[in-house]
């Protein structure tokens, strides 16, 4: 099966070389590498152009800046493969046998999506992030998944025949979460292998989402996750999305109290009602008790506030 590796490229002159080399060293050769420059202001385009001049499997495109969501969509519209592997420009494929293993999984199994593990590198520290926290390796129906689904598109392989243009969204936050759930909502079967196919590098100076969050980005994330919840029809997926909601609520709900932004507060209320109706219990990674206690406390606080609002 032909694998299309789709990469949105933006100001990646310091990283893109490593990614391209991780593709070129693959033992499996039935692939194409699609590099879409999203209006870079550095030397990224010249770097990918030089690679494309010497390799017919590398296809490059240049467009005005629109963010990763629409840039992935652009690459999807240009690709010709059977399977889709979306990779960010500062990440890379973990080893030379990954594409071979991906092809084997799809060739020998009737599946719509493949989940796998990834490696996170922060400075000189390495950590394996499992595709799921509680699900064991194997084949499943999508309706059997009852675990948090990682939002990043790099940790899963999709089928071109299933992905559609409308599954992409113009956003610079949670755009991958949107595509993931819209895709899974029309899937039936999946497979999880506990092997590391994908490596993410985090600079020691990079900011986490929690440190970069502001009212605008927080409200946008709430908009997308609520829109998704009401758009998808698979109740099992709604359950996994509500687990994602619970983690977001536990992490950022304090902002609604401190800032008192009324628009954000209304959306938090909506999320709290969903969490309460579904009786969602948070399951943070590494069993962080303090986060679970905080989640339960804040849920009670907001349920009380909702009750007081209803009395007015």
CSV table of C-alpha atoms in Angstrom, one decimal:
chain,number,residue,atom,x,y,z
A,1,UNK,CA,0.0,0.0,0.0
A,2,UNK,CA,1.3,3.5,-0.8
A,3,UNK,CA,1.9,5.7,2.2
A,4,UNK,CA,1.5,9.5,1.9
A,5,UNK,CA,3.6,11.3,4.5
A,6,UNK,CA,2.1,14.8,4.8
A,7,UNK,CA,4.1,17.6,6.6
A,8,UNK,CA,3.0,21.2,7.2
A,9,UNK,CA,6.2,23.2,7.2
A,10,UNK,CA,6.5,26.6,9.0
A,11,UNK,CA,9.8,28.2,9.9
A,12,UNK,CA,11.4,24.7,10.4
A,13,UNK,CA,14.9,25.3,9.0
A,14,UNK,CA,16.5,23.9,12.2
A,15,UNK,CA,14.4,20.7,12.2
A,16,UNK,CA,13.2,19.7,8.7
A,17,UNK,CA,16.4,18.1,7.7
A,18,UNK,CA,16.2,15.5,10.4
A,19,UNK,CA,12.6,14.7,9.5
A,20,UNK,CA,13.3,14.3,5.8
A,21,UNK,CA,16.3,12.0,6.5
A,22,UNK,CA,14.1,9.8,8.8
A,23,UNK,CA,11.8,9.3,5.7
A,24,UNK,CA,14.6,8.7,3.2
A,25,UNK,CA,16.2,5.9,5.3
A,26,UNK,CA,13.0,3.8,5.3
A,27,UNK,CA,13.3,0.2,4.2
A,28,UNK,CA,9.8,0.4,2.7
A,29,UNK,CA,9.9,2.4,-0.5
A,30,UNK,CA,6.3,2.7,-1.6
A,31,UNK,CA,5.7,6.2,-0.2
A,32,UNK,CA,5.5,9.8,-1.1
A,33,UNK,CA,6.7,12.7,1.0
A,34,UNK,CA,4.5,15.8,0.7
A,35,UNK,CA,6.0,19.0,2.2
A,36,UNK,CA,3.7,22.0,2.3
A,37,UNK,CA,5.4,25.3,3.2
A,38,UNK,CA,2.9,27.4,5.1
A,39,UNK,CA,4.4,30.8,4.3
A,40,UNK,CA,7.7,30.3,6.1
A,41,UNK,CA,9.8,33.4,6.7
A,42,UNK,CA,13.1,31.5,7.1
A,43,UNK,CA,15.0,29.2,4.8
A,44,UNK,CA,12.6,26.2,5.1
A,45,UNK,CA,11.4,26.4,1.6
A,46,UNK,CA,14.9,26.4,0.0
A,47,UNK,CA,15.8,23.4,2.1
A,48,UNK,CA,12.8,21.3,1.0
A,49,UNK,CA,13.3,22.5,-2.5
A,50,UNK,CA,16.8,21.2,-2.6
A,51,UNK,CA,15.7,17.8,-1.4
A,52,UNK,CA,12.9,17.6,-4.0
A,53,UNK,CA,15.2,18.3,-6.9
A,54,UNK,CA,17.0,15.0,-6.2
A,55,UNK,CA,14.1,12.8,-5.3
A,56,UNK,CA,10.9,12.2,-7.3
A,57,UNK,CA,9.1,10.9,-4.2
A,58,UNK,CA,9.3,14.3,-2.6
A,59,UNK,CA,6.7,16.8,-3.6
A,60,UNK,CA,6.8,20.4,-2.3
A,61,UNK,CA,4.2,23.1,-2.3
A,62,UNK,CA,4.2,26.7,-1.1
A,63,UNK,CA,1.2,28.6,0.1
A,64,UNK,CA,0.2,31.6,2.2
A,65,UNK,CA,0.2,31.1,6.0
A,66,UNK,CA,-3.1,29.6,7.3
A,67,UNK,CA,-2.0,27.4,10.2
A,68,UNK,CA,-1.5,23.6,10.5
A,69,UNK,CA,-5.1,22.5,10.0
A,70,UNK,CA,-5.6,23.9,6.5
A,71,UNK,CA,-2.0,23.2,5.5
A,72,UNK,CA,-2.6,19.5,6.3
A,73,UNK,CA,-5.8,19.7,4.3
A,74,UNK,CA,-3.9,21.1,1.3
A,75,UNK,CA,-1.4,18.3,1.5
A,76,UNK,CA,-4.2,15.8,1.8
A,77,UNK,CA,-5.8,17.2,-1.4
A,78,UNK,CA,-2.4,16.7,-3.2
A,79,UNK,CA,-1.6,13.2,-2.0
A,80,UNK,CA,-2.0,10.0,-4.0
A,81,UNK,CA,-1.4,7.3,-1.3
A,82,UNK,CA,-3.7,4.8,0.3
A,83,UNK,CA,-2.5,5.5,3.9
A,84,UNK,CA,-1.9,8.9,5.5
A,85,UNK,CA,0.9,9.7,8.0
A,86,UNK,CA,0.7,13.3,9.2
A,87,UNK,CA,3.9,14.5,10.8
A,88,UNK,CA,4.8,17.9,12.2
A,89,UNK,CA,8.0,19.5,10.8
A,90,UNK,CA,10.0,19.4,14.0
A,91,UNK,CA,9.3,15.7,14.6
A,92,UNK,CA,10.5,12.5,12.9
A,93,UNK,CA,9.9,8.8,12.2
A,94,UNK,CA,11.6,6.8,15.0
A,95,UNK,CA,13.4,4.2,13.0
A,96,UNK,CA,13.9,2.8,9.4
A,97,UNK,CA,11.4,0.0,9.7
A,98,UNK,CA,8.3,2.0,10.6
A,99,UNK,CA,6.7,2.3,7.2
A,100,UNK,CA,7.3,-1.4,6.6
A,101,UNK,CA,5.4,-2.2,9.9
A,102,UNK,CA,2.6,0.2,9.0
A,103,UNK,CA,2.1,-1.4,5.6
A,104,UNK,CA,2.1,-4.9,7.3
A,105,UNK,CA,-0.6,-3.8,9.8
A,106,UNK,CA,-3.0,-2.6,7.1
A,107,UNK,CA,-2.2,-5.4,4.6
A,108,UNK,CA,-2.9,-8.2,7.1
A,109,UNK,CA,-5.8,-6.6,9.0
A,110,UNK,CA,-9.1,-5.1,8.0
A,111,UNK,CA,-8.8,-1.8,9.9
A,112,UNK,CA,-9.6,1.8,9.3
A,113,UNK,CA,-7.1,3.4,11.6
A,114,UNK,CA,-3.8,2.4,13.3
A,115,UNK,CA,-2.8,3.7,16.8
A,116,UNK,CA,0.7,3.4,18.1
A,117,UNK,CA,3.1,4.8,20.7
A,118,UNK,CA,5.3,7.9,20.4
A,119,UNK,CA,8.6,9.0,22.0
A,120,UNK,CA,8.8,12.4,23.6
A,121,UNK,CA,12.2,14.1,24.0
A,122,UNK,CA,12.4,17.0,26.4
A,123,UNK,CA,16.0,18.3,26.5
A,124,UNK,CA,18.0,15.1,27.3
A,125,UNK,CA,15.1,13.2,28.8
A,126,UNK,CA,13.1,10.6,26.8
A,127,UNK,CA,9.7,9.2,27.6
A,128,UNK,CA,7.5,6.8,25.7
A,129,UNK,CA,3.9,8.0,25.5
A,130,UNK,CA,1.5,5.0,25.0
A,131,UNK,CA,-1.2,5.3,22.4
A,132,UNK,CA,-3.7,4.5,25.2
A,133,UNK,CA,-3.4,4.5,29.0
A,134,UNK,CA,-5.6,1.5,29.7
A,135,UNK,CA,-6.3,-0.3,26.4
A,136,UNK,CA,-4.1,-3.3,25.6
A,137,UNK,CA,-2.6,-3.9,22.1
A,138,UNK,CA,-4.9,-5.5,19.6
A,139,UNK,CA,-7.8,-5.0,17.3
A,140,UNK,CA,-11.0,-3.2,18.4
A,141,UNK,CA,-14.3,-1.8,17.2
A,142,UNK,CA,-14.3,2.0,17.6
A,143,UNK,CA,-17.3,1.5,19.8
A,144,UNK,CA,-15.2,-0.5,22.2
A,145,UNK,CA,-12.7,2.3,22.9
A,146,UNK,CA,-13.2,3.7,26.4
A,147,UNK,CA,-9.9,5.5,26.9
A,148,UNK,CA,-8.6,9.0,26.2
A,149,UNK,CA,-7.7,9.3,22.5
A,150,UNK,CA,-4.5,11.3,22.0
A,151,UNK,CA,-5.4,14.3,19.7
A,152,UNK,CA,-2.1,14.4,17.7
A,153,UNK,CA,-2.4,13.1,14.2
A,154,UNK,CA,1.2,11.9,14.2
A,155,UNK,CA,0.4,9.0,16.5
A,156,UNK,CA,-2.1,7.3,14.1
A,157,UNK,CA,-2.4,6.3,10.5
A,158,UNK,CA,-5.5,7.1,8.5
A,159,UNK,CA,-7.0,5.8,5.2
A,160,UNK,CA,-7.3,8.3,2.4
A,161,UNK,CA,-10.6,6.7,1.3
A,162,UNK,CA,-12.2,7.6,4.6
A,163,UNK,CA,-10.8,11.1,5.3
A,164,UNK,CA,-12.8,14.0,3.8
A,165,UNK,CA,-12.1,17.7,3.3
A,166,UNK,CA,-14.7,18.7,5.8
A,167,UNK,CA,-12.9,16.9,8.5
A,168,UNK,CA,-10.3,19.7,8.7
A,169,UNK,CA,-10.8,23.0,10.4
A,170,UNK,CA,-9.2,26.4,10.2
A,171,UNK,CA,-7.7,26.8,13.7
A,172,UNK,CA,-4.3,26.9,15.4
A,173,UNK,CA,-5.5,25.1,18.5
A,174,UNK,CA,-7.2,21.7,18.7
A,175,UNK,CA,-7.3,21.4,14.9
A,176,UNK,CA,-5.8,17.9,15.2
A,177,UNK,CA,-8.4,16.9,17.8
A,178,UNK,CA,-11.2,18.0,15.5
A,179,UNK,CA,-9.8,16.0,12.5
A,180,UNK,CA,-9.2,12.9,14.7
A,181,UNK,CA,-12.7,12.7,16.1
A,182,UNK,CA,-14.4,13.6,12.8
A,183,UNK,CA,-12.5,10.8,11.1
A,184,UNK,CA,-13.1,8.2,13.9
A,185,UNK,CA,-16.8,9.0,13.9
A,186,UNK,CA,-17.1,7.3,10.5
A,187,UNK,CA,-14.7,4.4,11.2
A,188,UNK,CA,-15.6,1.0,12.4
A,189,UNK,CA,-12.4,-0.9,13.2
A,190,UNK,CA,-9.0,0.0,14.6
A,191,UNK,CA,-5.8,-1.5,15.8
A,192,UNK,CA,-3.3,-0.5,18.5
A,193,UNK,CA,0.3,-1.7,18.5
A,194,UNK,CA,2.5,-0.8,21.5
A,195,UNK,CA,5.5,0.1,19.3
A,196,UNK,CA,7.1,3.5,19.0
A,197,UNK,CA,6.8,4.9,15.4
A,198,UNK,CA,7.0,8.6,16.0
A,199,UNK,CA,9.3,10.9,17.9
A,200,UNK,CA,8.5,14.4,19.2
A,201,UNK,CA,11.2,16.8,20.3
A,202,UNK,CA,10.3,19.5,22.8
A,203,UNK,CA,12.9,22.3,23.3
A,204,UNK,CA,13.6,23.0,27.0
A,205,UNK,CA,12.5,26.6,26.3
A,206,UNK,CA,9.2,25.6,24.6
A,207,UNK,CA,6.1,26.7,26.4
A,208,UNK,CA,3.4,24.2,27.3
A,209,UNK,CA,-0.2,24.9,26.3
A,210,UNK,CA,-1.0,25.6,30.0
A,211,UNK,CA,1.6,28.4,30.1
A,212,UNK,CA,0.5,29.9,26.8
A,213,UNK,CA,-3.2,29.8,27.4
A,214,UNK,CA,-5.2,33.1,27.4
A,215,UNK,CA,-8.9,33.9,27.2
A,216,UNK,CA,-8.9,33.8,23.4
A,217,UNK,CA,-7.2,30.4,23.0
A,218,UNK,CA,-9.0,28.9,26.0
A,219,UNK,CA,-12.4,30.0,24.6
A,220,UNK,CA,-11.5,28.6,21.2
A,221,UNK,CA,-10.5,25.3,22.6
A,222,UNK,CA,-13.9,25.1,24.4
A,223,UNK,CA,-15.7,26.1,21.2
A,224,UNK,CA,-14.1,23.3,19.3
A,225,UNK,CA,-14.5,20.5,21.9
A,226,UNK,CA,-18.2,21.4,22.4
A,227,UNK,CA,-18.8,21.6,18.7
A,228,UNK,CA,-17.2,18.2,18.3
A,229,UNK,CA,-19.3,16.7,21.1
A,230,UNK,CA,-22.5,17.6,19.4
A,231,UNK,CA,-21.3,16.8,15.9
A,232,UNK,CA,-20.2,13.2,16.3
A,233,UNK,CA,-22.8,10.5,16.6
A,234,UNK,CA,-20.8,7.6,18.1
A,235,UNK,CA,-21.6,7.5,21.8
A,236,UNK,CA,-18.4,5.7,22.7
A,237,UNK,CA,-16.4,8.5,21.1
A,238,UNK,CA,-18.5,11.0,23.0
A,239,UNK,CA,-17.4,9.2,26.1
A,240,UNK,CA,-13.7,9.5,25.2
A,241,UNK,CA,-14.2,13.1,24.3
A,242,UNK,CA,-15.8,13.8,27.6
A,243,UNK,CA,-12.6,12.4,29.3
A,244,UNK,CA,-10.7,15.0,27.3
A,245,UNK,CA,-13.2,17.6,28.5
A,246,UNK,CA,-12.6,16.5,32.1
A,247,UNK,CA,-8.8,16.9,31.7
A,248,UNK,CA,-9.3,20.4,30.2
A,249,UNK,CA,-11.7,21.4,32.9
A,250,UNK,CA,-9.4,20.2,35.6
A,251,UNK,CA,-6.4,22.0,34.1
A,252,UNK,CA,-8.0,25.4,33.2
A,253,UNK,CA,-11.3,25.8,35.1
A,254,UNK,CA,-9.6,28.1,37.6
A,255,UNK,CA,-9.3,30.7,34.8
A,256,UNK,CA,-13.1,31.1,34.7
A,257,UNK,CA,-13.1,31.9,38.4
A,258,UNK,CA,-10.2,34.3,38.3
A,259,UNK,CA,-11.1,36.1,35.1
A,260,UNK,CA,-14.9,35.9,35.2
A,261,UNK,CA,-15.2,36.1,31.4
A,262,UNK,CA,-18.9,35.5,31.0
A,263,UNK,CA,-18.6,33.8,27.6
A,264,UNK,CA,-16.0,31.3,28.9
A,265,UNK,CA,-18.1,30.7,32.0
A,266,UNK,CA,-21.1,29.8,30.0
A,267,UNK,CA,-19.1,27.2,28.0
A,268,UNK,CA,-17.6,25.8,31.2
A,269,UNK,CA,-21.1,25.4,32.5
A,270,UNK,CA,-22.1,23.5,29.4
A,271,UNK,CA,-19.1,21.2,29.8
A,272,UNK,CA,-19.8,20.6,33.5
A,273,UNK,CA,-23.4,19.6,32.6
A,274,UNK,CA,-22.0,17.0,30.1
A,275,UNK,CA,-19.5,15.7,32.7
A,276,UNK,CA,-22.1,15.4,35.4
A,277,UNK,CA,-24.7,13.7,33.1
A,278,UNK,CA,-22.1,11.2,31.9
A,279,UNK,CA,-20.7,10.8,35.5
A,280,UNK,CA,-17.2,11.2,34.1
A,281,UNK,CA,-14.4,10.4,36.5
A,282,UNK,CA,-11.0,11.8,35.7
A,283,UNK,CA,-8.1,9.4,35.1
A,284,UNK,CA,-4.9,11.6,34.9
A,285,UNK,CA,-1.7,10.0,33.7
A,286,UNK,CA,0.6,8.6,36.4
A,287,UNK,CA,-2.4,8.6,38.8
A,288,UNK,CA,-1.8,12.1,40.0
A,289,UNK,CA,-4.2,12.2,43.0
A,290,UNK,CA,-4.1,15.9,43.4
A,291,UNK,CA,-5.5,16.4,39.9
A,292,UNK,CA,-8.4,14.0,40.6
A,293,UNK,CA,-9.2,15.7,43.9
A,294,UNK,CA,-9.1,19.1,42.3
A,295,UNK,CA,-11.3,17.9,39.5
A,296,UNK,CA,-14.0,16.5,41.9
A,297,UNK,CA,-13.8,19.7,44.0
A,298,UNK,CA,-14.2,22.1,41.0
A,299,UNK,CA,-17.0,20.0,39.5
A,300,UNK,CA,-18.9,20.4,42.8
A,301,UNK,CA,-18.2,24.1,42.8
A,302,UNK,CA,-19.5,24.6,39.3
A,303,UNK,CA,-22.5,22.5,39.8
A,304,UNK,CA,-23.4,24.7,42.8
A,305,UNK,CA,-22.9,27.8,40.6
A,306,UNK,CA,-25.1,26.4,37.9
A,307,UNK,CA,-27.8,25.6,40.4
A,308,UNK,CA,-27.6,29.2,41.7
A,309,UNK,CA,-27.8,30.5,38.2
A,310,UNK,CA,-30.9,28.4,37.5
A,311,UNK,CA,-32.6,29.9,40.5
A,312,UNK,CA,-32.3,33.5,39.2
